[in-house]
């Protein structure tokens, strides 16, 4: 019979690697808490229309990469519906914001999420079909200050602090402004005009993008196209006064808190909903897929989804890529945490009392791996040596006398320890 495997582009995360995932997630949670963010969990699948309207029909994500299916009605009261596994989480958060009328609180909503996203991309290192994002959104009515450039700068400063807290060094912050909803069409028109005479010499993707979504030409990585792209008009020259001032204020606030950044005129990002500030943190160690995270402002998204005016800014970190970066930085380090002790019952009659002792030790906060009374002594030692720092031998004599034998695997030292002193002894070594 053929062996079933995880589907292409998906993978299992196993210990000890999952320790790193947990470390990343708990660090993110504690940093977000310091900035007074709360967690939101939205469903993994949504109405397909949410992404078509929110992310944009012409984007690669919606046109090529979504996992969409027709969900059959199971009762007369239900209608068949087109559903999609979420390819990103911002649209879902904004849908929830609208659905639960969070704008009516009059306060800024500061929400973070951690979870899987799904895109049918060509799998490669750092690119998967099920991948994980850690993201956050700051959204609210304009009266709550949601349009303020201070929000953009605070989010960027928080990201820099999170990467620092994780111990990720060598990141680069690229920022740009893609203008307001009124600046953008003017620029896109200019770009279309400038592309007309040259697009015939560009790659097929650019030829398509020039028609459907000219901004995406700026994202092209094909080496032969780079010379032409450098001659195209810059969006910075098409921004109106308000957008220019907004961007300048973001940069000034970043300067004030000492977060380094690089203005990248070609950073437009893939999703239609972005307005004004866009950004990406890259890391050299990641190879071709070098974007650690990306985000930006989406001042019109709520209205595009039928909601009230609710400007916002957010980001999504590629958790898979964060973990890859940390693994590369910590290459050679032993990831697996060893148990404090391996408790070895010597004979099956000792299994039950050993479980009772393990329970007591674990309740004291010790990490205990419990062996099996059917193992011979040699096998207990071999098993224990793989998973724990020391072994506690638990036989009939020990049960009667209350004195246990503990052997430390790294020093080879063997000691007799009275039961009352066992916890302190295991904790101290
Ligand atoms: P995006 O939602 O496209 O702006 O992506 C935000 C971040 O998610 C990127 O910077 C990547 O780190 C990560 N990401 C996007 N797509 C994938 C993927 N297919 N596999 C792994 N990470 C991804």
Short mmCIF file of C-alpha atoms and ligand atoms in Angstrom, two decimals:
data_model
loop_
_atom_site.label_atom_id
_atom_site.label_comp_id
_atom_site.label_asym_id
_atom_site.label_seq_id
_atom_site.Cartn_x
_atom_site.Cartn_y
_atom_site.Cartn_z
CA UNK A 1 0.00 0.00 0.00
CA UNK A 2 1.38 3.46 -0.82
CA UNK A 3 2.35 5.59 2.17
CA UNK A 4 0.39 8.80 2.64
CA UNK A 5 2.45 11.93 3.05
CA UNK A 6 1.81 15.55 3.98
CA UNK A 7 0.53 17.43 0.93
CA UNK A 8 3.08 19.33 -1.20
CA UNK A 9 3.79 22.73 0.32
CA UNK A 10 2.64 21.67 3.80
CA UNK A 11 4.76 20.14 6.54
CA UNK A 12 4.73 18.84 10.06
CA UNK A 13 6.45 20.86 12.73
CA UNK A 14 8.10 18.54 15.21
CA UNK A 15 10.01 18.88 18.46
CA UNK A 16 12.61 20.20 19.06
CA UNK A 17 11.84 22.75 16.32
CA UNK A 18 8.44 23.50 17.86
CA UNK A 19 10.29 24.84 20.94
CA UNK A 20 11.53 27.62 18.69
CA UNK A 21 8.02 28.26 17.37
CA UNK A 22 6.72 28.52 20.92
CA UNK A 23 9.57 30.83 21.86
CA UNK A 24 8.77 33.10 18.89
CA UNK A 25 5.05 33.13 19.71
CA UNK A 26 5.46 33.77 23.43
CA UNK A 27 7.97 36.56 22.78
CA UNK A 28 5.55 38.13 20.27
CA UNK A 29 2.67 37.89 22.76
CA UNK A 30 4.66 39.57 25.50
CA UNK A 31 5.90 42.37 23.22
CA UNK A 32 2.36 42.98 21.90
CA UNK A 33 1.05 43.10 25.47
CA UNK A 34 3.54 45.85 26.30
CA UNK A 35 2.01 47.94 23.50
CA UNK A 36 -1.47 47.13 24.82
CA UNK A 37 -2.64 44.91 21.95
CA UNK A 38 -5.24 42.18 22.45
CA UNK A 39 -5.57 38.91 20.56
CA UNK A 40 -8.17 38.23 17.87
CA UNK A 41 -8.86 34.80 16.33
CA UNK A 42 -10.86 34.77 13.13
CA UNK A 43 -12.02 31.65 11.23
CA UNK A 44 -9.61 29.88 8.91
CA UNK A 45 -12.14 30.05 6.07
CA UNK A 46 -14.32 32.92 4.94
CA UNK A 47 -16.73 33.88 2.19
CA UNK A 48 -14.67 34.10 -1.04
CA UNK A 49 -16.09 37.58 -1.66
CA UNK A 50 -14.19 38.90 1.35
CA UNK A 51 -10.84 38.33 -0.35
CA UNK A 52 -12.06 39.20 -3.85
CA UNK A 53 -13.24 42.58 -2.56
CA UNK A 54 -10.67 43.17 0.14
CA UNK A 55 -7.42 41.91 -1.35
CA UNK A 56 -8.36 42.63 -4.99
CA UNK A 57 -9.37 40.47 -7.97
CA UNK A 58 -6.25 41.35 -9.96
CA UNK A 59 -3.72 40.41 -7.28
CA UNK A 60 -1.70 37.20 -7.66
CA UNK A 61 -3.19 35.96 -4.40
CA UNK A 62 -6.80 36.19 -5.52
CA UNK A 63 -6.35 35.40 -9.20
CA UNK A 64 -4.03 32.39 -8.83
CA UNK A 65 -3.34 31.28 -5.28
CA UNK A 66 -6.52 30.79 -3.29
CA UNK A 67 -7.92 27.49 -2.08
CA UNK A 68 -11.56 27.97 -2.97
CA UNK A 69 -14.42 25.50 -3.05
CA UNK A 70 -18.13 25.48 -3.49
CA UNK A 71 -19.65 24.51 -0.15
CA UNK A 72 -22.87 22.59 -0.71
CA UNK A 73 -26.03 23.44 1.14
CA UNK A 74 -26.88 20.70 3.67
CA UNK A 75 -30.36 21.90 4.48
CA UNK A 76 -33.08 23.77 2.66
CA UNK A 77 -32.47 26.77 4.84
CA UNK A 78 -28.84 26.97 3.64
CA UNK A 79 -27.49 28.30 0.39
CA UNK A 80 -24.49 26.88 -1.44
CA UNK A 81 -21.62 29.26 -0.93
CA UNK A 82 -18.14 29.82 -2.30
CA UNK A 83 -15.64 29.56 0.56
CA UNK A 84 -11.89 30.19 0.68
CA UNK A 85 -9.10 29.25 3.08
CA UNK A 86 -7.75 32.58 4.23
CA UNK A 87 -4.66 33.64 2.25
CA UNK A 88 -4.02 36.49 4.72
CA UNK A 89 -5.66 37.76 7.89
CA UNK A 90 -6.19 41.51 7.52
CA UNK A 91 -9.42 41.14 5.52
CA UNK A 92 -10.81 38.79 8.20
CA UNK A 93 -9.90 41.19 11.01
CA UNK A 94 -11.55 44.11 9.24
CA UNK A 95 -14.62 41.99 8.55
CA UNK A 96 -14.80 41.20 12.27
CA UNK A 97 -14.29 44.90 13.11
CA UNK A 98 -17.29 45.76 10.95
CA UNK A 99 -19.44 42.80 12.05
CA UNK A 100 -18.97 43.47 15.77
CA UNK A 101 -19.28 47.26 15.32
CA UNK A 102 -15.97 47.76 17.09
CA UNK A 103 -15.81 51.27 15.63
CA UNK A 104 -18.71 52.30 17.85
CA UNK A 105 -16.46 52.16 20.91
CA UNK A 106 -14.80 55.28 19.52
CA UNK A 107 -11.46 53.77 20.53
CA UNK A 108 -8.58 52.50 18.44
CA UNK A 109 -8.67 48.71 18.12
CA UNK A 110 -5.21 47.19 18.58
CA UNK A 111 -5.49 43.53 17.64
CA UNK A 112 -2.95 40.81 16.98
CA UNK A 113 -3.31 37.31 15.55
CA UNK A 114 -1.17 34.20 15.16
CA UNK A 115 -2.21 31.46 12.79
CA UNK A 116 -2.00 29.56 9.51
CA UNK A 117 -2.63 31.10 6.09
CA UNK A 118 -2.98 29.29 2.76
CA UNK A 119 -1.72 30.17 -0.71
CA UNK A 120 -1.17 27.92 -3.69
CA UNK A 121 2.33 29.22 -4.46
CA UNK A 122 5.23 27.24 -5.89
CA UNK A 123 6.84 25.73 -2.78
CA UNK A 124 10.50 26.47 -2.07
CA UNK A 125 12.64 27.28 0.95
CA UNK A 126 10.72 29.84 3.01
CA UNK A 127 7.61 29.51 0.83
CA UNK A 128 4.87 27.06 1.72
CA UNK A 129 1.23 26.51 0.84
CA UNK A 130 0.27 26.43 4.50
CA UNK A 131 2.39 28.97 6.33
CA UNK A 132 2.04 30.90 9.57
CA UNK A 133 1.70 34.58 10.16
CA UNK A 134 1.96 36.68 13.27
CA UNK A 135 0.25 39.96 12.55
CA UNK A 136 -1.36 42.98 14.10
CA UNK A 137 -3.76 45.73 13.09
CA UNK A 138 -4.44 49.19 14.49
CA UNK A 139 -7.82 50.33 13.22
CA UNK A 140 -10.51 52.76 14.27
CA UNK A 141 -12.53 55.84 13.38
CA UNK A 142 -10.50 58.89 12.33
CA UNK A 143 -11.59 60.64 15.56
CA UNK A 144 -9.61 57.99 17.50
CA UNK A 145 -6.44 59.10 15.71
CA UNK A 146 -6.29 56.11 13.37
CA UNK A 147 -4.83 58.18 10.52
CA UNK A 148 -2.05 59.67 12.60
CA UNK A 149 1.51 59.04 11.34
CA UNK A 150 2.36 58.33 14.98
CA UNK A 151 0.46 55.04 14.66
CA UNK A 152 2.61 54.02 11.68
CA UNK A 153 5.82 54.88 13.48
CA UNK A 154 4.73 53.15 16.68
CA UNK A 155 3.93 49.94 14.78
CA UNK A 156 7.33 50.05 13.05
CA UNK A 157 9.12 50.71 16.33
CA UNK A 158 7.22 47.79 17.91
CA UNK A 159 8.40 45.51 15.08
CA UNK A 160 12.00 46.61 15.51
CA UNK A 161 11.68 45.91 19.25
CA UNK A 162 10.15 42.48 18.59
CA UNK A 163 12.98 41.46 16.23
CA UNK A 164 15.50 42.72 18.78
CA UNK A 165 13.73 40.84 21.60
CA UNK A 166 13.90 37.65 19.52
CA UNK A 167 17.62 38.21 18.99
CA UNK A 168 17.31 38.58 15.21
CA UNK A 169 20.15 40.74 14.00
CA UNK A 170 20.88 42.14 10.56
CA UNK A 171 17.37 43.11 9.45
CA UNK A 172 16.63 46.00 7.09
CA UNK A 173 13.47 48.09 7.22
CA UNK A 174 12.33 49.34 3.80
CA UNK A 175 9.57 51.93 3.74
CA UNK A 176 7.69 53.86 1.10
CA UNK A 177 4.43 55.69 0.58
CA UNK A 178 2.05 54.51 -2.14
CA UNK A 179 -0.15 57.57 -1.69
CA UNK A 180 -3.79 58.04 -0.86
CA UNK A 181 -6.71 56.64 -2.81
CA UNK A 182 -6.67 59.84 -4.88
CA UNK A 183 -2.88 59.98 -5.53
CA UNK A 184 -2.65 56.42 -6.68
CA UNK A 185 -4.78 56.48 -9.86
CA UNK A 186 -2.79 59.50 -11.12
CA UNK A 187 0.46 57.66 -10.59
CA UNK A 188 -0.86 54.44 -12.10
CA UNK A 189 -1.84 56.44 -15.22
CA UNK A 190 1.66 57.96 -15.44
CA UNK A 191 3.15 54.51 -15.04
CA UNK A 192 0.93 53.07 -17.77
CA UNK A 193 2.05 55.81 -20.16
CA UNK A 194 5.72 55.33 -19.31
CA UNK A 195 5.41 51.56 -19.75
CA UNK A 196 3.80 51.69 -23.19
CA UNK A 197 6.97 52.23 -25.25
CA UNK A 198 9.14 49.82 -23.21
CA UNK A 199 6.91 47.01 -22.00
CA UNK A 200 7.50 44.97 -25.17
CA UNK A 201 11.11 44.44 -24.01
CA UNK A 202 10.08 43.22 -20.56
CA UNK A 203 9.25 39.75 -19.18
CA UNK A 204 5.84 38.20 -19.87
CA UNK A 205 4.70 38.77 -16.31
CA UNK A 206 5.43 42.49 -16.63
CA UNK A 207 3.57 42.59 -19.93
CA UNK A 208 0.53 41.17 -18.18
CA UNK A 209 0.94 43.40 -15.11
CA UNK A 210 1.26 46.51 -17.30
CA UNK A 211 -2.32 45.80 -18.35
CA UNK A 212 -3.86 44.50 -15.15
CA UNK A 213 -1.91 46.03 -12.25
CA UNK A 214 0.96 48.30 -13.41
CA UNK A 215 2.19 48.95 -9.85
CA UNK A 216 3.29 45.34 -9.63
CA UNK A 217 5.84 45.94 -12.40
CA UNK A 218 7.92 47.67 -9.72
CA UNK A 219 8.06 44.35 -7.82
CA UNK A 220 9.61 42.45 -10.75
CA UNK A 221 12.83 40.61 -9.85
CA UNK A 222 13.88 39.57 -13.41
CA UNK A 223 17.44 40.93 -13.83
CA UNK A 224 16.99 42.04 -17.46
CA UNK A 225 14.03 44.24 -16.52
CA UNK A 226 15.78 46.18 -13.78
CA UNK A 227 17.37 48.79 -16.08
CA UNK A 228 13.97 49.69 -17.52
CA UNK A 229 12.28 49.78 -14.12
CA UNK A 230 14.86 52.26 -12.86
CA UNK A 231 13.76 54.73 -15.57
CA UNK A 232 10.05 54.58 -14.63
CA UNK A 233 8.44 57.51 -12.77
CA UNK A 234 8.60 57.35 -8.95
CA UNK A 235 5.48 57.37 -6.86
CA UNK A 236 7.09 59.92 -4.50
CA UNK A 237 6.74 62.53 -7.27
CA UNK A 238 2.99 61.91 -7.54
CA UNK A 239 2.04 62.22 -3.87
CA UNK A 240 -0.16 65.14 -2.84
CA UNK A 241 0.84 67.48 -0.05
CA UNK A 242 -1.04 65.60 2.66
CA UNK A 243 0.51 62.23 1.77
CA UNK A 244 3.99 63.77 1.53
CA UNK A 245 3.60 65.39 4.96
CA UNK A 246 2.22 62.15 6.44
CA UNK A 247 5.21 60.19 5.21
CA UNK A 248 7.64 62.85 6.43
CA UNK A 249 6.06 62.65 9.90
CA UNK A 250 6.44 58.86 9.99
CA UNK A 251 10.14 59.20 9.10
CA UNK A 252 10.68 61.97 11.67
CA UNK A 253 9.18 59.82 14.45
CA UNK A 254 11.37 56.86 13.43
CA UNK A 255 14.41 59.15 13.48
CA UNK A 256 13.45 60.37 16.95
CA UNK A 257 13.43 56.86 18.40
CA UNK A 258 16.48 55.70 16.48
CA UNK A 259 14.90 52.98 14.32
CA UNK A 260 16.96 52.76 11.11
CA UNK A 261 15.13 52.53 7.77
CA UNK A 262 15.73 52.76 4.07
CA UNK A 263 13.34 54.51 1.69
CA UNK A 264 12.66 52.11 -1.14
CA UNK A 265 10.80 53.80 -4.00
CA UNK A 266 9.86 50.47 -5.53
CA UNK A 267 8.14 49.02 -2.49
CA UNK A 268 4.47 48.80 -3.52
CA UNK A 269 3.46 45.40 -2.07
CA UNK A 270 1.10 42.91 -3.56
CA UNK A 271 -2.31 43.72 -2.14
CA UNK A 272 -4.69 46.33 -3.52
CA UNK A 273 -5.83 47.69 -0.19
CA UNK A 274 -2.61 49.48 0.74
CA UNK A 275 -2.55 53.28 0.94
CA UNK A 276 0.20 55.66 2.08
CA UNK A 277 2.83 53.94 4.26
CA UNK A 278 4.01 50.53 3.08
CA UNK A 279 6.92 48.63 4.59
CA UNK A 280 8.85 45.41 4.58
CA UNK A 281 11.57 44.03 6.85
CA UNK A 282 14.07 41.90 4.95
CA UNK A 283 16.86 39.63 6.13
CA UNK A 284 19.91 38.72 4.06
CA UNK A 285 20.10 35.18 5.44
CA UNK A 286 16.83 34.14 3.82
CA UNK A 287 17.92 33.89 0.17
CA UNK A 288 15.37 34.51 -2.59
CA UNK A 289 12.41 34.76 -0.19
CA UNK A 290 14.05 37.47 1.88
CA UNK A 291 10.95 39.28 3.19
CA UNK A 292 10.54 38.56 6.90
CA UNK A 293 7.41 40.61 7.15
CA UNK A 294 5.37 43.20 5.34
CA UNK A 295 2.57 45.62 5.93
CA UNK A 296 1.15 49.04 5.49
CA UNK A 297 -1.80 51.36 5.80
CA UNK A 298 -5.22 50.46 4.45
CA UNK A 299 -7.31 53.57 4.94
CA UNK A 300 -10.13 52.52 2.59
CA UNK A 301 -10.41 48.79 3.30
CA UNK A 302 -13.33 48.94 5.73
CA UNK A 303 -15.38 50.94 3.23
CA UNK A 304 -14.45 48.51 0.44
CA UNK A 305 -16.02 45.81 2.60
CA UNK A 306 -19.17 47.83 3.23
CA UNK A 307 -18.13 49.15 6.65
CA UNK A 308 -17.71 52.60 8.17
CA UNK A 309 -14.68 54.79 7.56
CA UNK A 310 -11.96 53.09 9.57
CA UNK A 311 -8.39 53.84 8.55
CA UNK A 312 -5.83 51.36 9.78
CA UNK A 313 -2.32 50.05 9.61
CA UNK A 314 -1.02 46.53 10.08
CA UNK A 315 1.58 43.96 9.27
CA UNK A 316 2.08 40.23 8.87
CA UNK A 317 5.27 38.50 9.89
CA UNK A 318 6.14 35.24 8.13
CA UNK A 319 6.62 33.04 11.20
CA UNK A 320 8.19 30.25 9.13
CA UNK A 321 10.84 32.72 7.97
CA UNK A 322 11.45 34.06 11.47
CA UNK A 323 12.10 30.52 12.64
CA UNK A 324 14.39 29.82 9.65
CA UNK A 325 16.38 32.94 10.49
CA UNK A 326 16.68 32.00 14.15
CA UNK A 327 17.70 28.45 13.26
CA UNK A 328 20.45 29.75 10.95
CA UNK A 329 21.66 32.14 13.67
CA UNK A 330 21.70 29.42 16.29
CA UNK A 331 23.16 26.73 14.02
CA UNK A 332 24.85 24.04 16.10
CA UNK A 333 23.09 24.98 19.31
CA UNK A 334 21.27 22.13 20.98
CA UNK A 335 17.61 23.01 20.69
CA UNK A 336 15.99 20.17 22.58
CA UNK A 337 15.49 20.88 26.23
CA UNK A 338 16.42 17.91 28.39
CA UNK A 339 14.14 16.75 31.16
CA UNK A 340 15.36 17.37 34.71
CA UNK A 341 15.20 13.66 35.40
CA UNK A 342 14.27 10.29 33.97
CA UNK A 343 12.45 8.28 36.59
CA UNK A 344 13.14 4.58 36.11
CA UNK A 345 10.82 2.09 37.89
CA UNK A 346 12.79 -1.12 38.37
CA UNK A 347 10.12 -3.76 37.70
CA UNK A 348 6.51 -3.46 36.63
CA UNK A 349 5.35 -3.67 40.25
CA UNK A 350 6.99 -0.26 40.71
CA UNK A 351 5.17 1.37 37.78
CA UNK A 352 2.20 2.62 39.77
CA UNK A 353 4.20 4.06 42.72
CA UNK A 354 6.60 5.60 40.17
CA UNK A 355 3.69 7.40 38.49
CA UNK A 356 2.68 8.74 41.91
CA UNK A 357 6.24 9.97 42.56
CA UNK A 358 6.44 11.52 39.04
CA UNK A 359 3.17 13.34 39.77
CA UNK A 360 4.62 14.84 42.95
CA UNK A 361 7.85 15.89 41.23
CA UNK A 362 5.99 17.43 38.27
CA UNK A 363 3.74 19.35 40.65
CA UNK A 364 6.92 20.84 42.08
CA UNK A 365 7.65 22.20 38.59
CA UNK A 366 10.22 19.59 37.56
CA UNK A 367 10.33 18.26 34.00
CA UNK A 368 10.15 14.49 34.39
CA UNK A 369 10.32 11.70 31.83
CA UNK A 370 8.80 8.53 33.24
CA UNK A 371 10.35 5.23 32.15
CA UNK A 372 8.82 1.78 32.21
CA UNK A 373 9.18 -1.02 34.74
CA UNK A 374 9.52 -3.65 32.01
CA UNK A 375 12.87 -2.15 30.89
CA UNK A 376 16.11 -3.74 32.02
CA UNK A 377 18.46 -1.40 33.89
CA UNK A 378 20.70 -0.97 30.83
CA UNK A 379 17.77 0.05 28.65
CA UNK A 380 16.55 2.54 31.28
CA UNK A 381 20.00 4.13 31.36
CA UNK A 382 20.17 4.33 27.57
CA UNK A 383 16.68 5.84 27.26
CA UNK A 384 17.24 8.26 30.12
CA UNK A 385 20.54 9.47 28.71
CA UNK A 386 18.79 10.60 25.52
CA UNK A 387 16.06 12.67 27.14
CA UNK A 388 17.15 13.79 30.60
CA UNK A 389 20.05 15.28 32.55
CA UNK A 390 19.89 12.67 35.28
CA UNK A 391 18.24 9.38 36.15
CA UNK A 392 16.41 8.45 39.35
CA UNK A 393 16.37 4.72 40.10
CA UNK A 394 13.21 3.57 41.80
CA UNK A 395 13.15 -0.04 43.00
CA UNK A 396 11.61 -1.99 45.89
CA UNK A 397 14.52 -1.01 48.20
CA UNK A 398 14.06 2.66 47.40
CA UNK A 399 10.34 2.39 48.01
CA UNK A 400 10.93 0.84 51.44
CA UNK A 401 13.86 3.01 52.57
CA UNK A 402 12.77 6.29 50.97
CA UNK A 403 16.33 6.78 49.75
CA UNK A 404 16.73 7.10 46.00
CA UNK A 405 19.73 6.68 43.74
CA UNK A 406 20.34 9.58 41.37
CA UNK A 407 22.95 9.54 38.63
CA UNK A 408 24.00 12.65 36.75
CA UNK A 409 24.63 11.79 33.09
CA UNK A 410 27.15 14.55 32.36
CA UNK A 411 29.36 14.11 35.45
CA UNK A 412 28.74 10.38 35.93
CA UNK A 413 28.33 11.09 39.66
CA UNK A 414 25.96 8.80 41.57
CA UNK A 415 24.39 9.82 44.91
CA UNK A 416 21.89 8.54 47.43
CA UNK A 417 19.19 11.08 48.19
CA UNK A 418 16.44 10.92 50.84
CA UNK A 419 12.99 11.45 49.34
CA UNK A 420 12.50 14.77 51.24
CA UNK A 421 15.59 16.21 49.57
CA UNK A 422 14.91 14.87 46.07
CA UNK A 423 13.11 17.95 44.68
CA UNK A 424 15.78 20.37 45.86
CA UNK A 425 18.53 18.10 44.60
CA UNK A 426 16.98 17.64 41.13
CA UNK A 427 16.36 21.36 40.82
CA UNK A 428 19.91 22.26 41.80
CA UNK A 429 21.68 20.10 39.23
P1 LIG B 1 2.06 39.24 2.64
O1 LIG B 1 0.77 38.85 3.30
O2 LIG B 1 2.20 38.70 1.24
O3 LIG B 1 2.37 40.68 2.77
O4 LIG B 1 3.18 38.46 3.43
C1 LIG B 1 3.65 38.86 4.69
C2 LIG B 1 4.77 37.92 5.08
O5 LIG B 1 4.28 36.59 5.14
C3 LIG B 1 5.89 37.85 4.06
O6 LIG B 1 6.83 38.86 4.30
C4 LIG B 1 6.47 36.49 4.34
O7 LIG B 1 7.37 36.53 5.41
C5 LIG B 1 5.27 35.67 4.74
N1 LIG B 1 4.77 34.85 3.62
C6 LIG B 1 3.98 35.22 2.60
N2 LIG B 1 3.71 34.18 1.80
C7 LIG B 1 4.37 33.12 2.31
C8 LIG B 1 4.49 31.73 1.96
N3 LIG B 1 3.87 31.22 0.90
N4 LIG B 1 5.25 30.93 2.73
C9 LIG B 1 5.88 31.43 3.84
N5 LIG B 1 5.79 32.69 4.22
C10 LIG B 1 5.05 33.55 3.49
#
